[in-house]
Coordinates of C-alpha atoms in Angstrom, one line a residue:
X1307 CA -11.4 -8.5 23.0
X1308 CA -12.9 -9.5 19.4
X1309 CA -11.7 -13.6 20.4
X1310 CA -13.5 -13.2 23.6
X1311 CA -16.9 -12.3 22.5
X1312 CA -16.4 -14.7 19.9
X1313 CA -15.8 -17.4 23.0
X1314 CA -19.0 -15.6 24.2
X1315 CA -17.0 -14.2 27.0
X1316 CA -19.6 -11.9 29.3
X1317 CA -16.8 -10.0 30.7
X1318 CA -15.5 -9.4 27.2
X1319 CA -14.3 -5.8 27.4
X1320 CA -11.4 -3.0 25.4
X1321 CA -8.1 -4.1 27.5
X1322 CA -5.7 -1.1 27.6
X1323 CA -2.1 -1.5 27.6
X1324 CA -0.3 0.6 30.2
X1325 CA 0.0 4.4 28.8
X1326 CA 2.4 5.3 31.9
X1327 CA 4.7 2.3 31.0
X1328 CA 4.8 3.4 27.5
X1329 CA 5.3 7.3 28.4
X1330 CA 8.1 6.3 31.3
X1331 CA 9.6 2.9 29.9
X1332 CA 10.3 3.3 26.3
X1333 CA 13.1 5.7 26.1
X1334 CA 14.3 8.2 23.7
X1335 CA 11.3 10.7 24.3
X1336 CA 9.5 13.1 27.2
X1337 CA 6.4 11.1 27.9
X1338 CA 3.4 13.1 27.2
X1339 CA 5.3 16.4 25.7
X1340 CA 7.0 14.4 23.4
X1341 CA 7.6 10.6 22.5
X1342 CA 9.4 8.9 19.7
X1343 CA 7.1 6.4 17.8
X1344 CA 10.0 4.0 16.5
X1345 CA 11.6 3.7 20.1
X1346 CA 7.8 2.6 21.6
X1347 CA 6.5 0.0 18.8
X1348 CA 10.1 -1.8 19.0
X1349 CA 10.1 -1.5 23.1
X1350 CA 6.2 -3.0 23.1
X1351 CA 8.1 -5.5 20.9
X1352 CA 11.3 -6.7 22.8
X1353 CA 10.4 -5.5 26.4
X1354 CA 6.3 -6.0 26.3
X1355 CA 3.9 -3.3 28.4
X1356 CA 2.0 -4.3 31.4
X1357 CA -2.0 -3.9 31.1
X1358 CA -3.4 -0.6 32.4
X1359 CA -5.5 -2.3 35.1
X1360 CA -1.9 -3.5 37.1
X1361 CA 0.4 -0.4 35.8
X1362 CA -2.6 2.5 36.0
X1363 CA -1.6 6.2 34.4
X1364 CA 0.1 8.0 37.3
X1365 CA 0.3 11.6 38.7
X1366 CA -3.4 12.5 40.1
X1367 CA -5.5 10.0 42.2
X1368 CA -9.3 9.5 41.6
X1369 CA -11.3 6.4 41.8
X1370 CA -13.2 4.7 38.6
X1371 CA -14.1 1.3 38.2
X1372 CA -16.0 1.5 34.6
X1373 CA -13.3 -0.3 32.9
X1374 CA -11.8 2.8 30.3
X1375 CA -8.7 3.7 31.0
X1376 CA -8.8 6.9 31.2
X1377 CA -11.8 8.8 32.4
X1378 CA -11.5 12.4 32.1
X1379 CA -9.5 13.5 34.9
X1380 CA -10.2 17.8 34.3
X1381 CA -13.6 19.4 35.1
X1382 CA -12.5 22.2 33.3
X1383 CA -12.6 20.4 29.6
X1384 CA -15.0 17.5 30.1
X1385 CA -18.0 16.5 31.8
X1386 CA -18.1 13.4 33.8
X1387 CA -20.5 11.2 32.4
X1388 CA -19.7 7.8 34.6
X1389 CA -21.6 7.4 37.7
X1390 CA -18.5 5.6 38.9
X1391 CA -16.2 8.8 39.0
X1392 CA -15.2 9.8 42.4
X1393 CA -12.5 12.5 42.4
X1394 CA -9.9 12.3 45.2
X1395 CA -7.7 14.7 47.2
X1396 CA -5.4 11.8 48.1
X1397 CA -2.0 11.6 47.0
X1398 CA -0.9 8.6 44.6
X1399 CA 1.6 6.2 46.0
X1400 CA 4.7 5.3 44.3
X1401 CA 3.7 1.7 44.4
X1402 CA 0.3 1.1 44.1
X1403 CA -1.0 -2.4 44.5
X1404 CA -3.0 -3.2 41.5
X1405 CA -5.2 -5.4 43.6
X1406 CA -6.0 -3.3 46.3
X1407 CA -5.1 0.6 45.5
X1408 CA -8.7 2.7 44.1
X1409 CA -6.4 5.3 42.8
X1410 CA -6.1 5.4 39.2
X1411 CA -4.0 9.0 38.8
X1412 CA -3.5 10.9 35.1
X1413 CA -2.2 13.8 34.5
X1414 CA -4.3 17.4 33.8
X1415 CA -4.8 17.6 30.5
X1416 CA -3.1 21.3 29.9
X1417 CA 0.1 20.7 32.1
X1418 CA 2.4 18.4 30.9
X1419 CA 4.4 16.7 33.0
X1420 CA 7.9 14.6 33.1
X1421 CA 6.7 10.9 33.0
X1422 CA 7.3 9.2 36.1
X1423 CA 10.7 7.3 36.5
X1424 CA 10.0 3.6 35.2
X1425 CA 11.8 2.8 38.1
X1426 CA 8.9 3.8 40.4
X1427 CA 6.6 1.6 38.2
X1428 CA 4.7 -1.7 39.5
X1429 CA 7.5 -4.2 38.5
X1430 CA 5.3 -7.7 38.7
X1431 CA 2.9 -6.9 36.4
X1432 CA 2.9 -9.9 33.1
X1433 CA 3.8 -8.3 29.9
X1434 CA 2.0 -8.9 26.7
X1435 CA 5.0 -8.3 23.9
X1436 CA 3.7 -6.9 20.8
X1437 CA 4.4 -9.5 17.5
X1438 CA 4.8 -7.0 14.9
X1439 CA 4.3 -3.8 13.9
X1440 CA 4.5 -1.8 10.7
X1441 CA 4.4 2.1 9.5
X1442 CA 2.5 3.4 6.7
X1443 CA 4.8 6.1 5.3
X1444 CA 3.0 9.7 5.2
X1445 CA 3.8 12.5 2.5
X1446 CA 7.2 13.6 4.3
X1447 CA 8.4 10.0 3.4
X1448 CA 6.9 10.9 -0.5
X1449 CA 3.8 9.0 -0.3
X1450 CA 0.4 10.4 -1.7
X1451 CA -2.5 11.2 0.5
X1452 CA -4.6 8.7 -1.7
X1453 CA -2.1 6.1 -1.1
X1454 CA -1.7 6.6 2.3
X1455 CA -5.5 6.5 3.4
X1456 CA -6.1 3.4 1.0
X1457 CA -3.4 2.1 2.8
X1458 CA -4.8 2.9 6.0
X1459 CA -8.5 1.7 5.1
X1460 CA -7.2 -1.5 4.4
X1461 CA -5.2 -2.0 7.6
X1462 CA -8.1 -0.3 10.2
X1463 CA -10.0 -3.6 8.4
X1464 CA -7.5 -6.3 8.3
X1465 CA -5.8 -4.9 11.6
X1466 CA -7.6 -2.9 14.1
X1467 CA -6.7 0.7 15.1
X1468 CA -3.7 2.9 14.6
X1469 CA -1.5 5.0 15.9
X1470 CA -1.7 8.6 14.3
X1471 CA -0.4 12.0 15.3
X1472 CA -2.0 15.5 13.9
X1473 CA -0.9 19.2 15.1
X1474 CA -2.9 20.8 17.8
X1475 CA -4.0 24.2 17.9
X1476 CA -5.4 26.7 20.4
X1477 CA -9.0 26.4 18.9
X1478 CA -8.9 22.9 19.8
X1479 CA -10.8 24.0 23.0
X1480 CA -13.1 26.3 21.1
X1481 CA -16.9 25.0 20.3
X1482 CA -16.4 26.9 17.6
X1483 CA -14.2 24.9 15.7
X1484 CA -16.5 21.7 16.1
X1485 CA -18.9 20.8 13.7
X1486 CA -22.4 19.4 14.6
X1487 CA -21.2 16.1 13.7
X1488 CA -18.5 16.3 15.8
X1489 CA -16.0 16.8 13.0
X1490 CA -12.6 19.2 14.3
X1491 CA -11.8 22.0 11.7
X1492 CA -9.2 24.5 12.6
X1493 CA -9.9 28.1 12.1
X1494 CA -7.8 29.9 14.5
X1495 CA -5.1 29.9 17.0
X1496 CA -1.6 28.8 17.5
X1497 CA 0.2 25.4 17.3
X1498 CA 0.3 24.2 20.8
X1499 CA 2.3 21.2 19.8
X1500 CA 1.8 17.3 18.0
X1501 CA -0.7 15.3 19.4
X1502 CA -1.0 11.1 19.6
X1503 CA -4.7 9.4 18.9
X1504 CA -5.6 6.2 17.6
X1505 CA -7.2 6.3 13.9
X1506 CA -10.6 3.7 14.6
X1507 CA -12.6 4.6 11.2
X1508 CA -13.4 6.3 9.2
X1509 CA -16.9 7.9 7.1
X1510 CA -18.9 10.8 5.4
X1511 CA -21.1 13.0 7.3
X1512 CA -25.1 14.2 6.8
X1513 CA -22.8 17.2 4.8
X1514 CA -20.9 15.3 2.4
X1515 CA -17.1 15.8 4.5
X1516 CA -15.2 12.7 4.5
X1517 CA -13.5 12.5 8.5
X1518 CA -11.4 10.0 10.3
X1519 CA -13.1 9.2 13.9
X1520 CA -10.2 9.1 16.1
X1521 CA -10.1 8.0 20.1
X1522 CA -8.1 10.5 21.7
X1523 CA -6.4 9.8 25.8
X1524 CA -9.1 12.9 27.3
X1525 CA -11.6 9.6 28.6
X1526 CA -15.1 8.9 27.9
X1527 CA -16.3 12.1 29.3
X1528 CA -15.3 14.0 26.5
X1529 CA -16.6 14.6 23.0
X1530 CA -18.3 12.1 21.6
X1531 CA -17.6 9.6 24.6
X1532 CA -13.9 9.9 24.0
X1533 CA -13.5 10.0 20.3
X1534 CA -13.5 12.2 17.5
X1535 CA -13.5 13.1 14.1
X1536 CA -11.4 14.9 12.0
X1537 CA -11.1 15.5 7.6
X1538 CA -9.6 13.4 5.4
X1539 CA -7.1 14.8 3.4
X1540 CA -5.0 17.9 3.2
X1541 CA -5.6 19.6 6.5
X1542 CA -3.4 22.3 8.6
X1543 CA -3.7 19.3 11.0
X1544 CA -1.1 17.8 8.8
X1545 CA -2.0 14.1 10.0
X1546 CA -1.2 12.7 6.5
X1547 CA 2.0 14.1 6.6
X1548 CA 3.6 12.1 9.4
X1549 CA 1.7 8.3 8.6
X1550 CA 0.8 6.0 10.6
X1551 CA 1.9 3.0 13.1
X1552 CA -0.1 -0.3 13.6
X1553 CA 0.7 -3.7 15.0
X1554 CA -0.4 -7.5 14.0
X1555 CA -1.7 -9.6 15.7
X1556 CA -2.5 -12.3 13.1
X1557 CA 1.0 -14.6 13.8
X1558 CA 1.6 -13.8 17.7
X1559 CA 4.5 -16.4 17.5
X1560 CA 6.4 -14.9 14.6
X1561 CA 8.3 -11.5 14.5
X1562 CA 7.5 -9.8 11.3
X1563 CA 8.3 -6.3 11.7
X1564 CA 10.9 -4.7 9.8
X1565 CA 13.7 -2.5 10.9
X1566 CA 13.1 1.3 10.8
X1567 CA 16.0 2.6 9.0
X1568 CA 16.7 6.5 10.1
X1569 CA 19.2 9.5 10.4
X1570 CA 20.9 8.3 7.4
X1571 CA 23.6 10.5 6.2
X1572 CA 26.0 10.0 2.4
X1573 CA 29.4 12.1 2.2
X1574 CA 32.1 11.5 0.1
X1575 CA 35.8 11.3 1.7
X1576 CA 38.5 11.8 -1.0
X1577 CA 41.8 10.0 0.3
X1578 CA 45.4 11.4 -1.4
X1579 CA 47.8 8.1 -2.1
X1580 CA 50.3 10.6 -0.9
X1581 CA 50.0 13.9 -0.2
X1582 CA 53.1 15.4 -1.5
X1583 CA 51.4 13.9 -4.8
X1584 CA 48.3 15.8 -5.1
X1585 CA 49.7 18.5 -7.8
X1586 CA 50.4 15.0 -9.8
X1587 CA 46.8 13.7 -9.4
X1588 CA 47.1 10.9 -7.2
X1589 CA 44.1 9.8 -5.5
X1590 CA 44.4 6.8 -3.3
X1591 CA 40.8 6.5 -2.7
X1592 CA 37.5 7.9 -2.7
X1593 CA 34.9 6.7 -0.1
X1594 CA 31.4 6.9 0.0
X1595 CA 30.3 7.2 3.5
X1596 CA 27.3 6.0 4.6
X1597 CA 25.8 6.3 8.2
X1598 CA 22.0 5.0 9.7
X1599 CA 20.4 4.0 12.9
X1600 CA 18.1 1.3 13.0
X1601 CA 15.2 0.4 15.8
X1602 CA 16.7 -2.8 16.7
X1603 CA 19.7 -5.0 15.9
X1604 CA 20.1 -5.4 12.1
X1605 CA 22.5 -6.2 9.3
X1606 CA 22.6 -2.9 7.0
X1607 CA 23.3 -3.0 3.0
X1608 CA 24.4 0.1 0.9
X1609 CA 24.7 -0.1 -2.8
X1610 CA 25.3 2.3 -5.1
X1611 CA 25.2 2.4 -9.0
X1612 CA 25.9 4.6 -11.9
X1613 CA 23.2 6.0 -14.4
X1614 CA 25.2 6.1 -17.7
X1615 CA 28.1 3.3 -17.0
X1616 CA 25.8 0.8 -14.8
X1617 CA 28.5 0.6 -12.4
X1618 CA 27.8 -1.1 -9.3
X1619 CA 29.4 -1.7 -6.2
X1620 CA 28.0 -2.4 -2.8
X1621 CA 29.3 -3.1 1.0
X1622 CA 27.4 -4.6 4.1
X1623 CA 27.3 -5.2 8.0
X1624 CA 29.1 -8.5 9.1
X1625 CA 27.1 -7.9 12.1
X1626 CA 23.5 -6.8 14.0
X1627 CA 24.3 -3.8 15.3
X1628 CA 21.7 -0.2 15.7
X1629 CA 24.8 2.2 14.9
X1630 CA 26.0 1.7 11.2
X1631 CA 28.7 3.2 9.8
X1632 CA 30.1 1.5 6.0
X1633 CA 32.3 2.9 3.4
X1634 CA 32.2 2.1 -0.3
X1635 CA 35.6 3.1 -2.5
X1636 CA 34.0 4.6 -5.5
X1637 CA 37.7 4.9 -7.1
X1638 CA 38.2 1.3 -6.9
X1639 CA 35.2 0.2 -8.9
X1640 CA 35.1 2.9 -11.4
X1641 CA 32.2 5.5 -10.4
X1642 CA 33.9 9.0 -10.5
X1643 CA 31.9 12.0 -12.8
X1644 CA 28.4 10.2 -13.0
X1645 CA 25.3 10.7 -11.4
X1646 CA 24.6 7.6 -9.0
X1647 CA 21.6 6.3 -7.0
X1648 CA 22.3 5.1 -3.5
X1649 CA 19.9 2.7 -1.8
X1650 CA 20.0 0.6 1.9
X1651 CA 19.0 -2.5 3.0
X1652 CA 18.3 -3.9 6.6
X1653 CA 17.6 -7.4 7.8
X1654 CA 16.7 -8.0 11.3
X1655 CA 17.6 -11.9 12.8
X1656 CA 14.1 -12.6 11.3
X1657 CA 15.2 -11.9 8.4
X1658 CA 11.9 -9.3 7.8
X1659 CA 13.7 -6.9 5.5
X1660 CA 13.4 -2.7 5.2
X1661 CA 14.8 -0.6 2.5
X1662 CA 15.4 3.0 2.2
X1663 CA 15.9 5.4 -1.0
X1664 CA 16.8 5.2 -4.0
X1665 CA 18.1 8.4 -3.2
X1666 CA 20.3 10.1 -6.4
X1667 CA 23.5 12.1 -6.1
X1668 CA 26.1 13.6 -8.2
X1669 CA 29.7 11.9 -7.9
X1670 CA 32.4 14.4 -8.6
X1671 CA 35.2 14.0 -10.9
X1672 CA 38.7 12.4 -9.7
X1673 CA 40.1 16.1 -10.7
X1674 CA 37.4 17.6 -8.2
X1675 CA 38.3 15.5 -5.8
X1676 CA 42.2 16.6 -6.3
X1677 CA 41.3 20.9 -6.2
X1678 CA 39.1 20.4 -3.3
X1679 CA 42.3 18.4 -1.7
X1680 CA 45.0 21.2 -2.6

């Protein structure tokens, strides 16, 4: 958009990938009542999404031609502010043809849905693959809130918009709980589940709150035509505690996102040299087990080293793989009785590099080992 008003393009205009590719394509989540952020960066990555304008958002029909994405579909929480909008009674088609179909169907905005099979999906659309994207850890990764909006200043300037997510609660729907400047505070209600929104800027208000303004998926009919504001910092709506995803488009030709390392799990497995020997204290080995996933084929490194004796041993992937499972013998390089840390590498076939830890833990003693065997 940004190079095409440069070009002094008159039809310059925001281009929205595909939401209903994303919510039925990318795997390892329920569409809109639940999605995996990992799993869609790396599949707008290696698969690509189709624009929204070829692969529109699916499940009610109703005809707009303003160019956003999506207009607010419920009369019940918005009011329709395009002249364009033109509800419809008619059913959507399985395959719409982007160049002739009006219907542009999305979902009500209180009853979630399964997303619709990618199967059923317009299959010619071109795909736009995404070069790189990165995530700017929250506090449940042991970031700081400081940290993490400094961070995320400084990428909403040097990248564009990110992804965020933020609890939503009943009073979501309650004027109450708005401010004059448009600002979201909760004050009452249940959690009615996690939300995605896309974090746009940020500023202070006529009262001195500092907010994020956020564009939320309700259309341009709603709030503050389509976005939003919420505070900065410690909030119930916990949005600094879960971070925040953002892509690159500065080097479209290069892959420079790192792996996502998760699910990793460390357990010791003691192993008798012989077990009619384990009065006599004969340990044969004792492994360090080490388990992690990663978003996309990579090469995984654990090492481990002692505090006092400086002991260091490590073990590594001889190939890409997403499932990793390595073993480390503590007993053959010397770290029994010693408190270790343990830290993981990945490298994907780019060679763009993740880490994860240092994450200390107590190694038992060879006579632990031995009683816990008996």
């Amino acid at each position: 958009c940004v190079s095409r008003l440069d070009r002094g393009d008159e039809n310059a205009r925001l281009d929205f990938f595909s939401a209903q590719e994303l919510t039925s394509c990318a795997g390892q989540g329920d569409g809109c009542a639940g999605g995996n952020a990992p799993a869609a960066f790396y599949h707008m990555k290696s698969e690509g999404l189709a624009r929204e304008e070829c692969s529109p958002y699916r499940m009610r029909c109703f005809n707009d031609d303003t160019g956003i994405s999506q207009s607010a579909a419920d009369s019940e929480t918005s009011q329709h502010r395009s002249s364009h909008f033109d509800s419809s009674t008619q059913a959507c088609p399985l395959k719409p043809d982007p160049m002739t179909s009006p219907c542009k169907c999305l979902p009500s905005v209180f009853h979630l849905a399964s997303p619709v099979s990618c199967d059923l999906l317009p299959d010619a659309c071109p795909k736009t693959k995404v070069p790189h994207y990165f995530f700017i850890a929250g506090t449940a990764e042991g970031s700081t809130i400081p940290l993490l909006e400094r961070h995320m200043m400084q990428e909403l300037l040097l990248a564009g918009p990110l992804y965020v997510s933020l609890l939503l609660y009943q009073d979501f729907y309650d004027p109450v709980s708005w401010t004059e400047s448009g600002i979201y505070v909760h004050k009452r209600g249940d959690v009615l589940g996690k939300h995605a929104v896309a974090a746009v800027g940020w500023g202070t208000d006529a009262e001195s709150r500092d907010y994020w303004l956020l564009l939320n998926s309700f259309g341009s009919g709603w709030q503050q035509e389509g976005y939003f504001k919420v505070l900065r910092g410690e909030s119930a709506l916990e949005m600094t505690k879960f971070g925040a995803w953002g892509t690159d488009w500065s080097h479209p030709d290069k892959d420079r996102s790192k792996p996502t390392i998760a699910d990793v799990e460390l357990a010791f497995s003691p192993v008798l040299a012989d077990v009619a020997d384990a009065a006599s204290g004969s340990l044969g080995n004792v492994y360090l087990m080490a388990s992690a996933f990663t978003d996309e084929p990579a090469r995984l490194l654990v090492r481990i080293q002692g505090l006092s004796n400086t002991v260091t041993g490590q073990v590594k992937d001889s190939e890409y793989k997403v499932e990793h499972v390595l073993k480390l013998d503590l007993l053959d390089i010397g770290l029994l009785d010693d408190r270790a840390k343990v830290q993981l590498w990945a490298v994907d076939r780019a060679q763009n590099t993740a880490s994860w830890g240092p994450y200390t833990l107590e190694v038992p003693s060879k006579r632990t080992f031995l009683l816990a065997q008996s």
